[in-house]
Amino acid sequence: MGTSTERAEAATQGGQGGQRTAGGPGAQRVAPEGERAAGGAQPPVALSPSRASDFMQCPLLYRFRVIDKLPEKPSAAATRGTVVHAVLERLFDAPAAERTAPGARAMVPGEWAKLLAKRPELAELFADDADGERLAAWLAEAEALVERWFSLEDPTRLEPADRELYVETVLESGLQLRGFIDRVDVAPTGEVRIVDYKTGKAPRPQFAEGALFQMKFYALVMWRRSGAVPRRLQLVYLGSGDLVTYDPTEADLRGVERKLLALWEAIRLATETGDWRPRQTKLCGWCDHQAHCPEFGGTPPVYPLTVRPAAGGGDEQGRMEPV
């Protein structure tokens, strides 16, 4: 799902010595031998929807998250999404008749408490909230999102085949794809629907392809695993109360597969050369890594992997057309 996919992205790290990469805006400093051996970095070994989107948004962001594993501050919005997803997952533990909006709302504080116990660092989100007013408002927002879901789907008529389903497959090329699907519904006729919850608002039509890319990624994995193309992809936007559906075809999924293979090749080349190009967009304002980004006058950390010069100067290194 949007807030938990990266549990599948346990990228390992390791590496050995090398020299400074070829020049260019993505060229990174390379640590001497011994320094990198201590870091334990390794090249990426698989691709998830979120990390694919990271690379398409900004190759340097992908590097920071997957290879350098730079820390990021907890986000109130993302944390709220995690709580809401947990409620919508665990609601189906109850018998159909007990899946009510008041009951679901009542689950929110408990799921927050469970999450906080697992991740105590999230307490810093409300460190300056002595009277608990902001926390109460934040929980109320989560409860409202949960309640809105009941206007979009009827849980008393749903019996998901899977919730929080971890899926993976290895393509013929050797590329491993993996991720978590929020919900999988299977009709009596065997048709499969993949469902993803989004706690934000539905994007305008011209920007909808980004979210559909994630769903097509999951559909590709399911197709390659089972041999059957999922009948429907469904995005549930709790922030705006919208349902967006798409019925994929084999041609769609083959196109996604080609795109992912090209993307993985670009990642492979960037990994080998250490040449990760930053791409400045409107999303940079929400990035935690501006202090390390050349676009904002920062310097990336020492690159921890062995590098080689890009062939032909690497002018296209790390470049990938947006979705």
Tab-separated table of C-alpha atoms in Angstrom:
chain	number	residue	atom	x	y	z
A	1	MET	CA	0.000	0.000	0.000
A	2	GLY	CA	0.979	3.607	-0.187
A	3	THR	CA	2.306	3.725	3.334
A	4	SER	CA	3.684	0.219	3.690
A	5	THR	CA	5.005	-0.830	0.326
A	6	GLU	CA	8.552	-0.174	1.387
A	7	ARG	CA	8.575	-2.912	3.963
A	8	ALA	CA	9.389	-4.947	0.859
A	9	GLU	CA	12.270	-2.646	-0.012
A	10	ALA	CA	14.850	-3.961	2.472
A	11	ALA	CA	17.751	-3.009	0.248
A	12	THR	CA	21.108	-4.181	1.554
A	13	GLN	CA	24.349	-2.231	1.488
A	14	GLY	CA	28.023	-3.014	0.939
A	15	GLY	CA	30.926	-2.165	-1.367
A	16	GLN	CA	34.623	-1.822	-2.005
A	17	GLY	CA	37.138	0.734	-3.146
A	18	GLY	CA	37.171	2.906	-6.242
A	19	GLN	CA	37.870	6.348	-7.656
A	20	ARG	CA	35.966	9.517	-8.332
A	21	THR	CA	33.395	9.108	-11.106
A	22	ALA	CA	33.409	10.921	-14.402
A	23	GLY	CA	32.314	14.555	-14.293
A	24	GLY	CA	28.789	15.898	-14.603
A	25	PRO	CA	26.065	17.108	-12.261
A	26	GLY	CA	25.554	13.607	-10.876
A	27	ALA	CA	29.214	12.848	-10.183
A	28	GLN	CA	29.730	11.841	-6.563
A	29	ARG	CA	32.711	11.682	-4.243
A	30	VAL	CA	33.903	8.127	-3.729
A	31	ALA	CA	35.351	6.922	-0.450
A	32	PRO	CA	38.761	5.283	-0.272
A	33	GLU	CA	38.951	1.531	0.196
A	34	GLY	CA	38.334	0.559	3.795
A	35	GLU	CA	35.984	3.474	4.329
A	36	ARG	CA	33.439	1.873	2.040
A	37	ALA	CA	34.038	-1.608	3.347
A	38	ALA	CA	32.923	-0.348	6.752
A	39	GLY	CA	29.697	1.024	5.264
A	40	GLY	CA	28.421	-2.367	4.136
A	41	ALA	CA	26.526	-0.975	1.117
A	42	GLN	CA	25.335	-3.200	-1.721
A	43	PRO	CA	23.635	-2.415	-5.039
A	44	PRO	CA	19.832	-2.544	-5.167
A	45	VAL	CA	18.493	-6.023	-5.871
A	46	ALA	CA	14.766	-5.482	-6.503
A	47	LEU	CA	12.210	-2.868	-7.444
A	48	SER	CA	9.012	-1.793	-5.712
A	49	PRO	CA	6.410	0.703	-6.987
A	50	SER	CA	7.513	3.442	-4.595
A	51	ARG	CA	11.187	3.102	-5.389
A	52	ALA	CA	10.431	3.035	-9.112
A	53	SER	CA	8.482	6.263	-8.659
A	54	ASP	CA	11.366	7.737	-6.656
A	55	PHE	CA	13.808	7.128	-9.492
A	56	MET	CA	11.459	8.576	-12.084
A	57	GLN	CA	10.900	11.613	-9.874
A	58	CYS	CA	14.598	12.107	-9.048
A	59	PRO	CA	17.404	9.557	-9.438
A	60	LEU	CA	19.357	11.194	-6.608
A	61	LEU	CA	16.385	10.756	-4.261
A	62	TYR	CA	16.390	7.045	-5.123
A	63	ARG	CA	20.071	6.871	-4.263
A	64	PHE	CA	19.554	8.651	-0.928
A	65	ARG	CA	16.781	6.252	0.063
A	66	VAL	CA	18.002	2.922	-1.299
A	67	ILE	CA	21.797	3.098	-1.212
A	68	ASP	CA	22.647	5.763	1.372
A	69	LYS	CA	19.535	5.070	3.457
A	70	LEU	CA	19.500	8.639	4.737
A	71	PRO	CA	17.061	9.188	7.611
A	72	GLU	CA	13.850	11.090	6.981
A	73	LYS	CA	11.700	12.914	9.485
A	74	PRO	CA	8.371	11.298	10.317
A	75	SER	CA	5.454	12.878	8.498
A	76	ALA	CA	2.139	13.491	10.223
A	77	ALA	CA	0.266	12.843	6.969
A	78	ALA	CA	2.091	9.582	6.186
A	79	THR	CA	1.735	8.383	9.769
A	80	ARG	CA	-1.978	9.121	9.706
A	81	GLY	CA	-2.172	7.102	6.506
A	82	THR	CA	-0.483	4.159	8.212
A	83	VAL	CA	-3.026	4.267	11.039
A	84	VAL	CA	-5.962	4.489	8.621
A	85	HIS	CA	-4.635	1.588	6.550
A	86	ALA	CA	-4.247	-0.521	9.693
A	87	VAL	CA	-7.865	0.116	10.664
A	88	LEU	CA	-9.146	-0.783	7.192
A	89	GLU	CA	-7.063	-3.938	7.195
A	90	ARG	CA	-8.082	-5.161	10.649
A	91	LEU	CA	-11.734	-4.212	10.315
A	92	PHE	CA	-12.199	-7.390	8.273
A	93	ASP	CA	-11.145	-9.490	11.247
A	94	ALA	CA	-14.631	-8.861	12.629
A	95	PRO	CA	-17.787	-10.626	11.366
A	96	ALA	CA	-19.518	-8.756	8.538
A	97	ALA	CA	-22.359	-7.453	10.715
A	98	GLU	CA	-19.880	-5.826	13.108
A	99	ARG	CA	-18.032	-3.842	10.453
A	100	THR	CA	-19.577	-0.477	11.211
A	101	ALA	CA	-18.382	3.095	10.857
A	102	PRO	CA	-18.579	3.841	14.610
A	103	GLY	CA	-16.680	0.656	15.356
A	104	ALA	CA	-14.007	1.517	12.805
A	105	ARG	CA	-13.626	5.051	14.168
A	106	ALA	CA	-13.177	3.614	17.640
A	107	MET	CA	-10.229	1.543	16.369
A	108	VAL	CA	-8.173	4.607	15.426
A	109	PRO	CA	-6.701	5.495	18.861
A	110	GLY	CA	-5.774	1.876	19.494
A	111	GLU	CA	-4.008	1.505	16.146
A	112	TRP	CA	-2.115	4.737	16.823
A	113	ALA	CA	-1.032	3.367	20.220
A	114	LYS	CA	0.176	0.124	18.577
A	115	LEU	CA	2.131	2.031	15.949
A	116	LEU	CA	3.685	4.315	18.547
A	117	ALA	CA	4.784	1.300	20.595
A	118	LYS	CA	6.548	-0.105	17.524
A	119	ARG	CA	8.010	3.224	16.455
A	120	PRO	CA	8.577	5.435	19.520
A	121	GLU	CA	10.274	8.065	17.376
A	122	LEU	CA	6.829	9.047	16.055
A	123	ALA	CA	6.179	10.744	19.389
A	124	GLU	CA	8.252	13.658	18.094
A	125	LEU	CA	5.353	14.536	15.782
A	126	PHE	CA	3.557	15.893	18.841
A	127	ALA	CA	6.509	16.762	21.056
A	128	ASP	CA	5.383	20.401	21.393
A	129	ASP	CA	1.721	19.501	21.936
A	130	ALA	CA	1.595	19.706	25.724
A	131	ASP	CA	-2.174	19.959	25.965
A	132	GLY	CA	-2.794	17.220	23.393
A	133	GLU	CA	-4.851	19.511	21.176
A	134	ARG	CA	-2.969	18.785	17.955
A	135	LEU	CA	-2.945	15.061	18.609
A	136	ALA	CA	-6.696	15.087	19.192
A	137	ALA	CA	-7.252	16.967	15.922
A	138	TRP	CA	-4.941	14.572	14.081
A	139	LEU	CA	-6.802	11.530	15.418
A	140	ALA	CA	-10.115	13.153	14.474
A	141	GLU	CA	-8.856	13.600	10.903
A	142	ALA	CA	-7.916	9.917	10.784
A	143	GLU	CA	-11.344	8.958	12.105
A	144	ALA	CA	-13.013	11.102	9.438
A	145	LEU	CA	-11.030	9.365	6.692
A	146	VAL	CA	-12.033	5.965	8.045
A	147	GLU	CA	-15.687	6.996	8.188
A	148	ARG	CA	-15.616	8.340	4.628
A	149	TRP	CA	-14.595	4.903	3.394
A	150	PHE	CA	-18.031	3.597	4.378
A	151	SER	CA	-19.589	5.958	1.823
A	152	LEU	CA	-17.449	4.370	-0.910
A	153	GLU	CA	-17.546	0.659	-0.105
A	154	ASP	CA	-19.743	-1.596	1.993
A	155	PRO	CA	-17.547	-3.865	4.124
A	156	THR	CA	-20.504	-6.038	5.096
A	157	ARG	CA	-20.588	-7.236	1.478
A	158	LEU	CA	-16.845	-7.749	1.086
A	159	GLU	CA	-14.765	-10.760	2.050
A	160	PRO	CA	-11.257	-10.012	0.817
A	161	ALA	CA	-9.160	-12.923	-0.371
A	162	ASP	CA	-6.070	-11.158	0.961
A	163	ARG	CA	-5.143	-8.055	2.930
A	164	GLU	CA	-1.695	-6.516	3.032
A	165	LEU	CA	-0.580	-9.170	0.564
A	166	TYR	CA	3.154	-9.328	-0.096
A	167	VAL	CA	3.762	-10.190	-3.731
A	168	GLU	CA	6.924	-10.728	-5.708
A	169	THR	CA	7.988	-12.166	-9.016
A	170	VAL	CA	11.150	-12.470	-11.070
A	171	LEU	CA	10.846	-11.487	-14.716
A	172	GLU	CA	12.586	-13.449	-17.468
A	173	SER	CA	15.253	-10.745	-17.480
A	174	GLY	CA	16.057	-11.542	-13.841
A	175	LEU	CA	14.505	-8.332	-12.463
A	176	GLN	CA	12.754	-8.957	-9.160
A	177	LEU	CA	9.554	-6.981	-8.534
A	178	ARG	CA	7.910	-6.832	-5.132
A	179	GLY	CA	5.469	-4.901	-2.995
A	180	PHE	CA	2.443	-4.989	-0.708
A	181	ILE	CA	-1.134	-4.850	-1.988
A	182	ASP	CA	-3.727	-3.363	0.359
A	183	ARG	CA	-6.546	-5.686	-0.606
A	184	VAL	CA	-7.277	-8.416	-3.130
A	185	ASP	CA	-10.892	-9.337	-3.876
A	186	VAL	CA	-11.765	-12.485	-5.813
A	187	ALA	CA	-15.221	-12.862	-7.365
A	188	PRO	CA	-17.049	-16.230	-7.325
A	189	THR	CA	-16.188	-16.435	-11.027
A	190	GLY	CA	-12.483	-16.108	-10.191
A	191	GLU	CA	-11.963	-12.545	-11.422
A	192	VAL	CA	-9.444	-10.574	-9.354
A	193	ARG	CA	-9.711	-6.972	-8.200
A	194	ILE	CA	-6.681	-5.185	-6.724
A	195	VAL	CA	-7.594	-2.393	-4.300
A	196	ASP	CA	-5.367	0.365	-2.920
A	197	TYR	CA	-6.358	2.928	-0.288
A	198	LYS	CA	-5.148	6.503	-0.640
A	199	THR	CA	-5.668	8.962	2.216
A	200	GLY	CA	-5.159	11.975	-0.049
A	201	LYS	CA	-7.380	13.449	-2.728
A	202	ALA	CA	-7.814	12.035	-6.206
A	203	PRO	CA	-5.456	13.731	-8.667
A	204	ARG	CA	-6.731	15.629	-11.651
A	205	PRO	CA	-7.063	13.404	-14.729
A	206	GLN	CA	-3.828	14.681	-16.292
A	207	PHE	CA	-1.911	13.502	-13.217
A	208	ALA	CA	-3.732	10.214	-12.613
A	209	GLU	CA	-1.242	8.029	-14.479
A	210	GLY	CA	1.264	8.130	-11.613
A	211	ALA	CA	-1.096	6.372	-9.212
A	212	LEU	CA	-2.221	3.965	-11.920
A	213	PHE	CA	1.429	3.074	-12.559
A	214	GLN	CA	1.606	1.637	-9.030
A	215	MET	CA	-1.530	-0.412	-9.640
A	216	LYS	CA	-0.323	-1.648	-13.023
A	217	PHE	CA	2.940	-2.662	-11.333
A	218	TYR	CA	0.952	-4.845	-8.927
A	219	ALA	CA	-1.156	-6.202	-11.796
A	220	LEU	CA	2.009	-7.138	-13.696
A	221	VAL	CA	3.345	-9.022	-10.673
A	222	MET	CA	0.043	-10.864	-10.216
A	223	TRP	CA	-0.128	-11.707	-13.918
A	224	ARG	CA	3.411	-13.058	-14.012
A	225	ARG	CA	2.721	-15.092	-10.859
A	226	SER	CA	-0.599	-16.607	-11.865
A	227	GLY	CA	-0.853	-16.234	-15.627
A	228	ALA	CA	-4.131	-14.299	-15.315
A	229	VAL	CA	-4.497	-10.540	-15.785
A	230	PRO	CA	-6.428	-8.992	-12.863
A	231	ARG	CA	-9.897	-7.914	-13.966
A	232	ARG	CA	-9.898	-4.532	-12.222
A	233	LEU	CA	-7.633	-2.065	-10.455
A	234	GLN	CA	-9.347	0.184	-7.910
A	235	LEU	CA	-7.990	3.251	-6.137
A	236	VAL	CA	-9.987	4.435	-3.115
A	237	TYR	CA	-9.291	8.112	-2.385
A	238	LEU	CA	-10.430	8.789	1.151
A	239	GLY	CA	-9.365	12.425	1.091
A	240	SER	CA	-11.855	13.363	-1.615
A	241	GLY	CA	-14.276	10.449	-1.524
A	242	ASP	CA	-13.499	9.182	-5.028
A	243	LEU	CA	-13.230	5.719	-6.528
A	244	VAL	CA	-10.995	5.388	-9.581
A	245	THR	CA	-11.075	2.103	-11.499
A	246	TYR	CA	-9.121	0.765	-14.429
A	247	ASP	CA	-9.376	-2.533	-16.280
A	248	PRO	CA	-5.901	-3.531	-17.508
A	249	THR	CA	-5.089	-5.566	-20.582
A	250	GLU	CA	-2.118	-7.755	-21.427
A	251	ALA	CA	-0.901	-4.995	-23.750
A	252	ASP	CA	-0.974	-2.518	-20.828
A	253	LEU	CA	1.048	-4.819	-18.627
A	254	ARG	CA	3.580	-5.641	-21.334
A	255	GLY	CA	4.095	-1.907	-21.726
A	256	VAL	CA	4.660	-1.538	-17.978
A	257	GLU	CA	7.127	-4.422	-18.082
A	258	ARG	CA	9.118	-2.746	-20.858
A	259	LYS	CA	9.156	0.492	-18.900
A	260	LEU	CA	10.372	-1.246	-15.751
A	261	LEU	CA	13.154	-3.019	-17.661
A	262	ALA	CA	14.334	0.303	-19.075
A	263	LEU	CA	14.078	1.848	-15.634
A	264	TRP	CA	16.094	-0.951	-14.041
A	265	GLU	CA	18.783	-0.578	-16.695
A	266	ALA	CA	19.040	3.128	-15.857
A	267	ILE	CA	19.291	2.247	-12.152
A	268	ARG	CA	21.964	-0.348	-12.892
A	269	LEU	CA	24.058	2.146	-14.844
A	270	ALA	CA	23.686	4.817	-12.167
A	271	THR	CA	24.681	2.284	-9.512
A	272	GLU	CA	27.805	1.278	-11.408
A	273	THR	CA	28.949	4.806	-12.254
A	274	GLY	CA	27.765	6.595	-9.125
A	275	ASP	CA	26.256	9.193	-11.455
A	276	TRP	CA	22.837	9.936	-9.934
A	277	ARG	CA	21.247	12.986	-11.545
A	278	PRO	CA	19.117	15.257	-9.366
A	279	ARG	CA	15.884	16.406	-10.971
A	280	GLN	CA	14.333	19.531	-9.494
A	281	THR	CA	10.537	19.569	-9.377
A	282	LYS	CA	7.777	21.078	-7.252
A	283	LEU	CA	8.096	18.038	-4.976
A	284	CYS	CA	11.545	19.189	-3.853
A	285	GLY	CA	9.871	21.410	-1.272
A	286	TRP	CA	8.838	18.285	0.654
A	287	CYS	CA	12.222	16.552	0.404
A	288	ASP	CA	14.232	15.968	3.595
A	289	HIS	CA	17.514	15.806	1.695
A	290	GLN	CA	18.030	19.326	0.373
A	291	ALA	CA	21.179	19.691	2.538
A	292	HIS	CA	22.720	16.843	0.490
A	293	CYS	CA	21.375	17.903	-2.916
A	294	PRO	CA	23.520	19.846	-5.425
A	295	GLU	CA	20.377	21.591	-6.703
A	296	PHE	CA	20.190	23.348	-3.316
A	297	GLY	CA	23.908	23.868	-2.779
A	298	GLY	CA	24.371	20.622	-0.844
A	299	THR	CA	26.911	17.835	-1.183
A	300	PRO	CA	25.857	14.166	-1.351
A	301	PRO	CA	27.450	11.736	1.083
A	302	VAL	CA	30.526	9.835	-0.045
A	303	TYR	CA	29.302	7.241	-2.525
A	304	PRO	CA	29.769	3.824	-0.870
A	305	LEU	CA	29.931	1.556	-3.925
A	306	THR	CA	32.599	0.698	-6.479
A	307	VAL	CA	32.240	2.914	-9.541
A	308	ARG	CA	33.348	2.960	-13.152
A	309	PRO	CA	33.221	5.852	-15.651
A	310	ALA	CA	30.068	6.039	-17.738
A	311	ALA	CA	30.615	5.123	-21.386
A	312	GLY	CA	30.601	8.154	-23.646
A	313	GLY	CA	30.582	10.579	-20.749
A	314	GLY	CA	27.258	9.340	-19.384
A	315	ASP	CA	25.184	12.272	-20.619
A	316	GLU	CA	21.991	10.251	-20.302
A	317	GLN	CA	22.935	8.543	-17.066
A	318	GLY	CA	20.157	8.253	-14.561
A	319	ARG	CA	17.612	9.845	-16.892
A	320	MET	CA	14.132	8.415	-17.183
A	321	GLU	CA	11.041	9.954	-18.664
A	322	PRO	CA	8.262	10.664	-16.141
A	323	VAL	CA	5.353	8.244	-15.981
